[in-house]
Coordinates of C-alpha atoms in Angstrom, one line a residue:
M1 CA 41.9 8.6 8.3
N2 CA 38.5 10.8 8.0
L3 CA 35.0 9.8 8.6
F4 CA 34.0 9.6 5.1
L5 CA 36.9 6.6 4.5
R6 CA 36.0 5.4 7.8
S7 CA 32.6 5.0 6.7
L8 CA 33.4 2.7 3.7
I9 CA 35.3 0.4 5.8
V10 CA 32.3 0.0 8.4
V11 CA 30.4 -1.2 5.7
F12 CA 32.8 -4.2 5.4
L13 CA 33.7 -5.3 8.7
L14 CA 29.9 -5.3 10.1
V15 CA 28.3 -7.0 7.4
P16 CA 28.9 -10.9 7.9
V17 CA 29.4 -12.7 5.1
V18 CA 26.7 -15.8 5.8
S19 CA 28.1 -19.6 4.0
H20 CA 25.4 -21.5 5.2
A21 CA 22.2 -21.3 2.1
E22 CA 19.3 -21.4 4.7
D23 CA 20.8 -18.8 7.1
A24 CA 21.7 -16.7 4.0
R25 CA 18.0 -16.6 2.7
P26 CA 16.3 -13.4 1.4
H27 CA 15.2 -12.0 4.7
L28 CA 14.0 -8.2 6.1
A29 CA 16.5 -7.3 9.2
R30 CA 16.0 -4.1 10.9
Q31 CA 18.9 -1.4 11.0
G32 CA 18.0 1.8 13.3
T33 CA 15.0 3.2 11.7
A34 CA 15.0 1.2 8.8
T35 CA 14.2 -2.3 7.3
Q36 CA 16.2 -3.5 5.0
L37 CA 16.2 -6.5 2.5
W38 CA 19.2 -8.8 3.1
V39 CA 20.3 -11.6 0.3
D40 CA 23.2 -13.9 1.0
G41 CA 24.6 -12.1 3.7
R42 CA 24.3 -8.2 2.9
P43 CA 22.0 -5.5 2.5
F44 CA 20.4 -5.4 -0.4
L45 CA 18.8 -2.6 -2.9
A46 CA 16.8 -3.6 -5.4
R47 CA 17.8 -1.9 -8.5
A48 CA 14.9 -3.3 -10.9
G49 CA 12.1 -3.5 -13.3
E50 CA 9.0 -4.8 -13.6
L51 CA 7.5 -6.6 -16.8
G52 CA 4.5 -6.1 -18.7
N53 CA 1.7 -7.9 -17.8
S54 CA 2.1 -10.7 -21.1
S55 CA 6.4 -10.5 -20.4
G56 CA 7.0 -13.2 -18.1
E57 CA 7.1 -16.3 -20.5
P58 CA 10.9 -17.5 -21.1
A59 CA 10.3 -17.2 -25.3
Y60 CA 9.3 -14.3 -25.3
L61 CA 11.5 -12.5 -22.6
H62 CA 14.5 -14.1 -23.9
P63 CA 16.2 -11.3 -26.0
F64 CA 15.3 -8.8 -23.9
W65 CA 18.1 -9.6 -21.0
P66 CA 20.8 -8.1 -22.2
K67 CA 18.9 -4.5 -22.7
L68 CA 17.9 -4.8 -19.0
K69 CA 21.6 -5.8 -17.8
A70 CA 22.9 -3.0 -19.9
M71 CA 20.6 -0.3 -17.6
N72 CA 22.3 -1.7 -14.7
L73 CA 19.0 -3.6 -13.2
N74 CA 20.2 -5.9 -10.7
T75 CA 16.8 -7.3 -9.9
V76 CA 13.4 -7.8 -12.5
L77 CA 10.4 -8.6 -11.3
A78 CA 8.7 -11.2 -13.4
P79 CA 4.6 -12.3 -13.3
V80 CA 4.4 -16.4 -12.9
Y81 CA 0.6 -17.2 -14.1
W82 CA -1.9 -19.3 -12.2
E83 CA -3.3 -20.5 -15.7
R84 CA 0.2 -21.8 -16.7
I85 CA 1.6 -23.2 -13.4
E86 CA -1.7 -25.6 -13.1
P87 CA -3.4 -26.4 -16.4
A88 CA -5.2 -29.3 -14.6
E89 CA -6.4 -28.8 -11.1
G90 CA -3.7 -30.6 -8.8
K91 CA -1.2 -31.3 -12.2
F92 CA 1.5 -28.8 -11.6
D93 CA 3.6 -27.5 -14.5
F94 CA 6.7 -25.3 -13.3
S95 CA 8.7 -25.1 -16.8
T96 CA 7.7 -21.1 -17.2
L97 CA 9.0 -20.7 -14.2
D98 CA 12.4 -22.7 -14.2
G99 CA 12.7 -20.8 -17.4
L100 CA 12.8 -17.8 -15.7
L101 CA 15.3 -18.5 -13.2
Q102 CA 17.6 -20.0 -15.5
D103 CA 17.5 -16.5 -17.6
A104 CA 17.9 -14.5 -14.4
R105 CA 20.9 -16.8 -13.1
A106 CA 22.7 -16.1 -16.3
S107 CA 22.2 -12.6 -16.2
D108 CA 23.6 -12.3 -12.8
M109 CA 19.7 -10.9 -11.8
R110 CA 17.5 -11.4 -9.0
L111 CA 13.9 -11.7 -9.4
V112 CA 10.7 -10.5 -7.6
L113 CA 7.8 -13.3 -8.2
L114 CA 4.5 -11.6 -8.7
W115 CA 1.4 -14.2 -8.3
F116 CA -1.1 -13.7 -10.5
G117 CA -3.3 -15.8 -9.1
A118 CA -7.2 -14.9 -8.3
W119 CA -6.7 -11.3 -9.0
K120 CA -4.7 -8.8 -11.4
N121 CA -5.7 -5.1 -11.4
S122 CA -9.1 -6.2 -9.5
M123 CA -9.9 -9.1 -11.9
S124 CA -10.0 -12.7 -12.1
S125 CA -7.8 -12.8 -15.4
Y126 CA -5.2 -15.3 -14.7
A127 CA -7.4 -17.9 -12.8
P128 CA -7.1 -21.1 -14.8
A129 CA -9.9 -22.3 -17.4
W130 CA -11.0 -24.7 -15.2
V131 CA -12.0 -22.1 -12.3
K132 CA -13.2 -19.4 -14.5
T133 CA -15.7 -22.2 -15.9
N134 CA -16.8 -23.6 -12.7
Y135 CA -18.8 -20.8 -11.4
Q136 CA -20.8 -23.1 -9.2
R137 CA -17.8 -24.4 -7.0
F138 CA -15.4 -20.8 -7.3
P139 CA -18.2 -17.9 -7.1
R140 CA -17.8 -14.4 -8.3
C141 CA -18.5 -11.2 -6.7
R142 CA -22.3 -9.3 -7.4
D143 CA -22.9 -6.0 -8.0
S144 CA -25.8 -4.3 -6.4
A145 CA -28.1 -5.5 -9.2
G146 CA -27.1 -9.2 -8.6
R147 CA -24.6 -9.4 -12.3
A148 CA -21.7 -11.9 -11.6
L149 CA -18.4 -9.6 -12.1
E150 CA -15.2 -11.0 -13.4
I151 CA -13.8 -11.1 -10.0
L152 CA -13.6 -14.3 -7.8
S153 CA -14.8 -14.0 -4.5
P154 CA -13.2 -13.5 -1.1
F155 CA -15.8 -14.8 0.6
S156 CA -15.5 -17.9 -0.8
A157 CA -13.4 -20.4 1.4
E158 CA -13.1 -22.6 -1.7
N159 CA -11.8 -19.8 -4.1
R160 CA -9.0 -19.1 -1.3
A161 CA -8.2 -23.2 -0.3
T162 CA -7.4 -23.9 -4.2
D163 CA -5.5 -20.4 -4.9
A164 CA -3.8 -21.2 -1.8
R165 CA -2.6 -24.7 -2.6
A166 CA -1.2 -23.3 -6.3
F167 CA 0.7 -20.5 -4.5
A168 CA 2.0 -23.2 -1.9
A169 CA 2.9 -25.4 -4.5
V170 CA 5.2 -22.6 -6.4
L171 CA 6.5 -21.8 -2.9
Q172 CA 7.6 -25.8 -2.6
H173 CA 9.3 -26.0 -6.1
L174 CA 11.2 -22.8 -5.2
R175 CA 12.7 -23.9 -2.2
E176 CA 13.5 -27.5 -3.8
V177 CA 15.1 -25.5 -7.2
D178 CA 16.4 -22.1 -5.5
G179 CA 16.9 -22.7 -1.8
Q180 CA 20.9 -22.5 -2.6
A181 CA 20.9 -20.2 -5.1
H182 CA 18.8 -17.2 -3.8
T183 CA 18.0 -16.0 -7.3
V184 CA 13.6 -14.9 -5.8
V185 CA 14.4 -12.6 -2.9
L186 CA 10.5 -11.4 -2.8
V187 CA 7.3 -12.4 -3.5
Q188 CA 4.0 -10.1 -4.5
V189 CA 1.2 -12.0 -3.4
E190 CA -1.5 -11.4 -6.4
N191 CA -1.6 -8.0 -8.1
E192 CA -3.4 -4.4 -7.3
I193 CA -6.5 -6.3 -5.5
G194 CA -9.3 -4.5 -5.3
M195 CA -13.5 -4.1 -5.9
I196 CA -14.9 -2.1 -9.2
P197 CA -16.7 -0.6 -10.1
E198 CA -18.6 -1.2 -6.9
A199 CA -16.9 -0.8 -3.3
R200 CA -18.1 -4.2 -2.0
D201 CA -19.0 -7.8 -3.1
H202 CA -23.3 -7.8 -3.1
S203 CA -23.8 -11.4 -3.2
P204 CA -25.7 -13.0 0.0
E205 CA -22.5 -14.3 1.9
A206 CA -20.8 -10.6 1.3
D207 CA -24.2 -8.7 2.7
Q208 CA -24.9 -11.6 5.4
L209 CA -21.1 -10.8 6.7
F210 CA -21.8 -6.7 6.1
K211 CA -25.0 -7.1 8.3
G212 CA -23.0 -8.9 11.4
P213 CA -20.7 -7.7 13.4
V214 CA -16.8 -5.8 12.7
P215 CA -14.9 -9.4 13.7
A216 CA -13.2 -8.7 17.3
E217 CA -9.8 -9.1 16.2
L218 CA -10.4 -6.1 13.8
M219 CA -11.9 -4.1 16.8
A220 CA -8.9 -5.1 19.0
H221 CA -6.3 -3.8 16.5
L222 CA -8.1 -0.6 16.2
A223 CA -8.5 0.1 19.4
G224 CA -4.7 -1.1 20.5
D225 CA -3.3 1.3 17.9
F226 CA -5.9 4.2 18.0
D227 CA -3.5 7.2 18.3
A228 CA -1.5 5.9 15.1
L229 CA -5.0 5.0 12.8
A230 CA -4.9 6.4 9.3
P231 CA -7.1 9.8 9.8
E232 CA -9.5 9.1 7.6
L233 CA -10.0 5.8 9.6
R234 CA -10.1 6.7 12.9
D235 CA -12.2 10.0 12.0
A236 CA -14.6 7.6 10.5
W237 CA -15.1 5.5 13.8
V238 CA -15.2 8.4 16.4
A239 CA -17.8 10.0 14.2
Q240 CA -20.0 6.9 15.2
G241 CA -19.0 7.0 18.9
R242 CA -15.6 5.0 18.9
R243 CA -18.2 2.0 19.6
P244 CA -16.4 -0.8 20.9
S245 CA -18.4 -3.5 18.9
G246 CA -21.3 -3.5 16.6
T247 CA -22.1 -4.0 12.5
W248 CA -19.9 -2.4 10.0
T249 CA -22.3 0.7 9.4
E250 CA -22.5 0.9 13.3
I251 CA -18.6 1.5 13.6
F252 CA -17.8 3.3 10.1
G253 CA -21.2 4.8 9.3
P254 CA -23.1 4.6 6.2
G255 CA -21.6 4.7 2.6
V256 CA -18.7 3.4 0.2
A257 CA -15.9 4.2 2.6
T258 CA -17.4 1.7 5.0
D259 CA -18.0 -0.7 2.1
E260 CA -14.0 -0.4 1.1
I261 CA -13.3 -1.1 4.8
F262 CA -15.4 -4.3 4.5
S263 CA -14.0 -5.6 1.7
A264 CA -10.5 -4.6 2.7
W265 CA -10.8 -6.9 5.8
Y266 CA -11.7 -9.6 3.5
F267 CA -9.4 -9.3 1.0
A268 CA -6.5 -9.1 3.5
R269 CA -7.8 -12.2 5.3
F270 CA -7.9 -13.8 1.9
I271 CA -4.5 -12.6 1.3
D272 CA -3.0 -14.2 4.8
A273 CA -4.2 -17.4 3.9
L274 CA -2.2 -17.4 0.8
A275 CA 0.9 -15.8 2.4
T276 CA 0.7 -18.4 5.3
A277 CA 0.6 -21.5 3.2
G278 CA 3.7 -20.2 0.9
K279 CA 5.8 -19.2 3.7
A280 CA 5.4 -22.6 5.1
A281 CA 6.8 -24.1 2.1
Y282 CA 9.6 -21.3 1.9
P283 CA 9.3 -18.4 3.9
L284 CA 10.2 -15.4 1.6
P285 CA 9.4 -12.3 2.4
M286 CA 5.8 -11.3 0.9
Y287 CA 3.5 -8.3 0.3
V288 CA 0.9 -6.8 -1.6
N289 CA 1.0 -4.0 -3.9
A290 CA -1.8 -1.0 -4.5
A291 CA -3.0 0.8 -7.5
L292 CA -3.2 4.5 -6.4
I293 CA -6.6 6.5 -6.1
R294 CA -6.4 9.2 -9.0
P295 CA -7.8 12.9 -7.4
G296 CA -11.6 13.2 -6.7
H297 CA -12.3 9.5 -7.2
L298 CA -14.7 7.6 -4.7
P299 CA -14.4 4.3 -3.5
G300 CA -15.9 2.0 -6.2
Q301 CA -14.7 4.3 -9.1
Y302 CA -10.7 3.0 -8.3
P303 CA -9.7 -0.5 -7.4
S304 CA -11.1 -0.2 -3.7
A305 CA -9.8 -1.8 -0.7
G306 CA -6.4 -2.9 -1.7
P307 CA -3.7 -2.3 0.9
L308 CA -4.5 1.9 0.3
P309 CA -3.3 4.4 2.8
Q310 CA -6.7 4.9 4.0
V311 CA -7.4 1.2 5.0
A312 CA -3.6 -0.1 5.8
D313 CA -4.4 -0.6 9.2
V314 CA -6.8 -3.2 8.2
W315 CA -4.8 -4.6 5.9
R316 CA -2.0 -5.3 8.8
A317 CA -4.8 -6.5 11.0
G318 CA -6.1 -9.0 8.6
A319 CA -3.1 -10.1 6.9
P320 CA -0.6 -10.1 9.7
S321 CA 1.7 -12.6 7.8
L322 CA 2.5 -10.0 5.1
D323 CA 6.0 -8.3 5.5
F324 CA 5.0 -4.9 3.9
L325 CA 2.4 -3.2 1.8
A326 CA 3.8 -1.3 -1.6
P327 CA 2.2 1.4 -3.5
D328 CA 2.2 1.5 -7.3
I329 CA 3.7 5.3 -8.1
Y330 CA 2.7 7.0 -11.7
F331 CA 1.9 10.4 -10.1
T332 CA 4.1 13.5 -10.4
N333 CA 4.1 13.8 -6.5
F334 CA 6.1 10.9 -6.1
S335 CA 7.2 11.7 -2.8
E336 CA 4.0 12.5 -0.7
W337 CA 2.9 8.6 -1.5
A338 CA 5.9 7.2 -1.1
R339 CA 6.1 8.5 2.6
R340 CA 2.6 7.4 3.2
Y341 CA 4.1 4.0 2.9
T342 CA 6.4 4.4 5.3
R343 CA 3.9 4.7 8.4
H344 CA 4.4 2.2 11.3
G345 CA 7.8 1.1 9.7
N346 CA 6.5 -0.3 6.6
P347 CA 9.4 -0.8 4.6
L348 CA 9.4 0.8 1.4
F349 CA 9.3 -0.8 -1.8
I350 CA 8.0 0.5 -5.1
P351 CA 6.8 -2.0 -7.6
E352 CA 6.0 -0.3 -10.0
S353 CA 6.6 3.5 -11.4
V354 CA 6.7 5.7 -14.5
R355 CA 9.6 4.8 -17.1
A356 CA 9.8 8.0 -18.4
P357 CA 12.7 9.7 -17.8
D358 CA 11.5 11.9 -15.0
G359 CA 10.9 8.5 -12.8
S360 CA 14.8 7.5 -12.6
A361 CA 15.4 10.3 -9.6
N362 CA 12.7 9.2 -8.0
A363 CA 15.1 6.4 -7.0
F364 CA 17.4 8.6 -5.3
Y365 CA 14.5 9.8 -2.8
A366 CA 13.4 6.8 -2.2
F367 CA 16.6 5.2 -1.6
G368 CA 18.2 8.1 0.4
G369 CA 15.1 9.7 1.7
L370 CA 12.9 7.0 2.9
D371 CA 15.5 4.2 3.2
A372 CA 13.7 1.9 0.6
I373 CA 14.7 -1.6 -0.2
G374 CA 13.7 -1.7 -4.2
F375 CA 12.9 0.8 -6.9
S376 CA 11.2 -0.4 -10.2
P377 CA 9.9 1.5 -13.6
F378 CA 7.1 -0.5 -15.1
G379 CA 7.4 -2.0 -18.4
I380 CA 10.9 -1.9 -18.3
E381 CA 11.2 -4.2 -21.2
Y382 CA 9.3 -1.1 -23.5
I383 CA 11.2 1.6 -21.4
S384 CA 12.2 4.6 -24.2
E385 CA 15.6 5.3 -25.1
L386 CA 15.7 8.5 -23.4
G387 CA 14.1 6.9 -20.6
A388 CA 16.5 4.2 -20.7
K389 CA 19.4 6.3 -20.9
Y390 CA 18.6 8.1 -17.3
L391 CA 17.8 4.6 -15.6
T392 CA 21.3 3.2 -16.7
G393 CA 22.8 6.3 -15.3
G394 CA 21.0 6.6 -12.3
Y395 CA 21.4 2.9 -11.6
A396 CA 25.1 2.9 -12.3
V397 CA 25.5 5.6 -9.3
I398 CA 23.1 3.5 -6.9
A399 CA 24.7 0.8 -7.4
Q400 CA 28.1 2.5 -6.7
L401 CA 27.0 4.2 -3.7
T402 CA 25.0 1.2 -2.7
P403 CA 27.6 -0.2 0.2
L404 CA 27.1 4.0 2.1
I405 CA 23.0 3.9 1.1
T406 CA 22.9 0.4 3.1
A407 CA 25.3 1.9 6.0
N408 CA 23.8 4.8 6.6
Q409 CA 19.6 3.5 6.2
G410 CA 18.0 4.1 9.5
R411 CA 20.9 6.5 11.0
G412 CA 19.3 9.9 10.1
T413 CA 22.8 10.7 7.9
M414 CA 21.0 10.6 4.8
A415 CA 18.3 12.3 3.0
G416 CA 16.7 12.4 -0.3
M417 CA 15.8 15.2 -2.5
V418 CA 13.2 15.5 -5.4
P419 CA 10.4 18.0 -6.2
E420 CA 7.4 17.8 -4.5
G421 CA 5.3 18.0 -7.4
P422 CA 5.4 20.2 -10.8
E423 CA 4.1 23.1 -9.0
Q424 CA 7.1 23.7 -6.5
R425 CA 8.9 26.8 -7.0
Q426 CA 10.7 27.4 -3.9
P427 CA 14.0 25.8 -2.5
Q428 CA 13.5 22.5 -0.7
Q429 CA 15.1 22.7 2.8
V430 CA 16.8 19.5 4.1
W431 CA 18.4 19.6 7.8
L432 CA 21.4 17.4 8.0
G433 CA 24.5 16.9 9.9
G434 CA 24.1 20.3 12.1
Y435 CA 23.3 22.4 8.4
T436 CA 20.4 23.4 6.4
L437 CA 20.5 22.7 3.0
Q438 CA 18.6 24.5 0.6
V439 CA 18.3 22.7 -2.4
A440 CA 17.2 24.5 -6.0
F441 CA 16.1 22.1 -8.8
D442 CA 17.1 22.7 -12.3
P443 CA 15.8 20.4 -15.4
G444 CA 17.9 22.3 -17.7
G445 CA 16.4 22.3 -21.5
G446 CA 17.7 25.2 -23.3
Y447 CA 20.9 25.2 -22.4
D448 CA 23.6 22.5 -23.8
V449 CA 25.5 21.1 -20.3
T450 CA 28.1 19.3 -22.7
A451 CA 28.9 22.3 -24.9
G452 CA 28.6 25.0 -22.0
N453 CA 26.6 27.1 -25.0
P454 CA 23.2 27.8 -25.2
A455 CA 21.8 25.2 -27.2
A456 CA 20.4 25.8 -30.7
S457 CA 18.2 22.6 -30.4
P458 CA 17.4 22.8 -26.5
P459 CA 18.0 18.9 -25.0
P460 CA 14.5 18.0 -23.5
A461 CA 14.4 18.9 -19.8
S462 CA 16.1 16.2 -17.7
P463 CA 15.2 14.3 -14.1
T464 CA 16.0 16.5 -11.1
G465 CA 16.5 14.8 -7.7
G466 CA 19.2 13.0 -5.5
L467 CA 20.0 11.9 -1.9
V468 CA 23.1 13.7 0.9
I469 CA 24.9 11.8 2.9
A470 CA 26.7 13.4 6.0
T471 CA 29.7 11.5 6.0
G472 CA 31.5 13.0 8.8
Q473 CA 31.9 16.7 10.4
D474 CA 31.5 19.1 7.5
E475 CA 31.6 16.9 4.9
F476 CA 29.2 15.4 2.7
L477 CA 28.7 13.5 -0.8
L478 CA 26.1 14.5 -2.9
A479 CA 24.9 12.6 -5.7
G480 CA 21.9 12.9 -8.2
I481 CA 20.8 15.2 -11.4
G482 CA 19.9 18.7 -11.7
I483 CA 20.3 20.6 -8.3
T484 CA 21.6 22.8 -7.1
T485 CA 22.6 23.2 -3.0
T486 CA 23.7 25.5 -0.7
F487 CA 24.4 25.5 3.0
Q488 CA 23.7 27.1 6.4
L489 CA 24.8 26.4 9.7
R490 CA 22.0 25.6 12.0
G491 CA 21.9 27.9 15.0
G492 CA 25.5 29.3 13.8
G493 CA 25.4 32.2 15.7
G494 CA 26.2 34.8 12.2
M495 CA 28.9 32.0 11.0
Q496 CA 29.1 32.0 7.2
V497 CA 29.6 28.4 5.6
G498 CA 32.2 28.1 2.9
L499 CA 32.5 25.5 0.6
L500 CA 36.0 24.4 1.8
S501 CA 36.5 21.5 -1.5
V502 CA 34.3 20.2 -4.2
E503 CA 35.4 16.7 -5.4
E504 CA 33.6 15.0 -8.8
G505 CA 34.3 11.4 -8.8
E506 CA 33.2 7.9 -8.8
F507 CA 32.8 4.8 -6.6
V508 CA 35.5 2.1 -8.3
D509 CA 35.1 -1.4 -6.5
G510 CA 34.1 0.1 -3.3
Q511 CA 37.4 2.5 -3.9
W512 CA 37.1 6.6 -4.5
R513 CA 38.6 7.7 -7.6
H514 CA 39.2 11.4 -8.2
I515 CA 37.9 13.0 -11.3
R516 CA 38.0 16.7 -11.0
W517 CA 37.9 19.6 -8.2
L518 CA 35.2 21.9 -8.8
N519 CA 36.3 25.5 -7.7
G520 CA 35.3 27.9 -10.6
D521 CA 32.5 28.2 -12.6
Q522 CA 30.8 25.1 -11.8
T523 CA 30.6 26.0 -8.3
N524 CA 29.5 29.5 -8.9
Q525 CA 33.4 30.7 -7.5
G526 CA 32.2 29.1 -4.3
R527 CA 28.7 30.0 -3.7
H528 CA 26.7 26.5 -4.4
V529 CA 27.1 22.8 -4.9
R530 CA 25.9 22.1 -8.4
L531 CA 25.1 18.6 -10.0
E532 CA 24.6 19.3 -13.1
P533 CA 21.1 18.7 -15.3
G534 CA 21.8 16.0 -18.4
R535 CA 23.9 13.6 -16.0
F536 CA 23.8 12.0 -12.8
S537 CA 26.9 12.4 -10.8
I538 CA 28.5 12.4 -7.5
Q539 CA 30.2 15.2 -5.3
R540 CA 32.2 15.0 -2.5
V541 CA 32.2 18.5 -0.7
R542 CA 34.2 19.6 2.8
L543 CA 32.5 22.6 4.0
Y544 CA 34.2 25.1 6.3
Q545 CA 33.0 28.5 8.7
F546 CA 33.7 32.0 9.0
K547 CA 32.8 35.7 9.8

């Protein structure tokens, strides 16, 4: 029996089936260098899609469930609105949440709940009317001219306690109605927190704290983790003499970057209070997401102080109850941004990404290259026909590969492949299993891969990317779309590498099913392995060496 088949058997022998509902509750667990999401006693990959902001009500969403299921999703990210949950203070209405749970279960889907509480995309637009209208009790942030902003102040104990109470009520209700079924697997606390159009609050409370000392617990965290700090944060501290204590400007210098660090700390402390209260009610894994920075923008010109890479260390210190930080990636340099969210062993989860066709290949890179626990295009119910086609095909392959992916995460036996950006021209190098893989990306367009002839009406360019798993000695499994791979022996002493066999197939109920051998034109007469553009596929490759 070869190592490829043995690796599949190991997956099912080593993964315990846990019967007790509390033991099977969704949680995070380490495997090698990776952190995995476990649900019902098994590692779980969220093939997800996030709903649009106003689509989280059952009556509106109900017709979309068949479409979501047809795209091979197993998870939906759905907003839960504070204003609907607590329409009157202390009076909770969980009918919207219960409707989501009921429909998700009927569609055999998991849920990630997005708490739209105090903040959503910086603003406080989903706070209840009784909060919005009582600005004396629930104060707002203020700009440098003293004008109130539509942003609840993170410095207000009343804001924090009231939001935390509602959040805890949601988690308590979840424990009561979902503690056995485990429909909800993750919870996002707020959505894209940040200060805008200035980098910090200028209310009297904030100004007083800004003139005061940097909290000792933050200083202790920075000192204890100095060598691993984000460069921006470390350099700012060093430039000021790496003082052990002082005011915010004494420690980090004057300017909007320091304003952002200051704001990040107090947002993090606010969120930690919510996560602590929520986990006391029902300890599900929890995270916050970040709206990323457009090139050339300064703090205040984007939602500043959210869990962005330059202040991630501040968030880790200020919100230890959170399980991870997550990026919403809409930029073409997906891999660069995704890698920045794997520092300090941070589990990678992509709650928002583009729903365009190009985005589907990014899931392969996230799962295969960065040991992600989930991937999710945004506005999934509105995805285009072409985008749905590619996402459906990509998720179908990932579903087939999930046992192999989860068995290899954190073990150094798997890699992801995706263009670093639109300007990439040279092949990408991947080192795996004693070989160097040269990976070129072919988006197609102008060639009809179905007919095998130049197309009269060229199809649009397809996504490009994939993953590779070393399944045994001189054996690899490649999956993806629009990639061409050649193999070289690392330190081979002049030995050449040939393709002993290339086999296209699929997994059916966990078993490999052969479709066809590829030893002719499809491999350029044994020169390369090609996953053609236009469709996602899986190929098993066996190599040999010769002189």
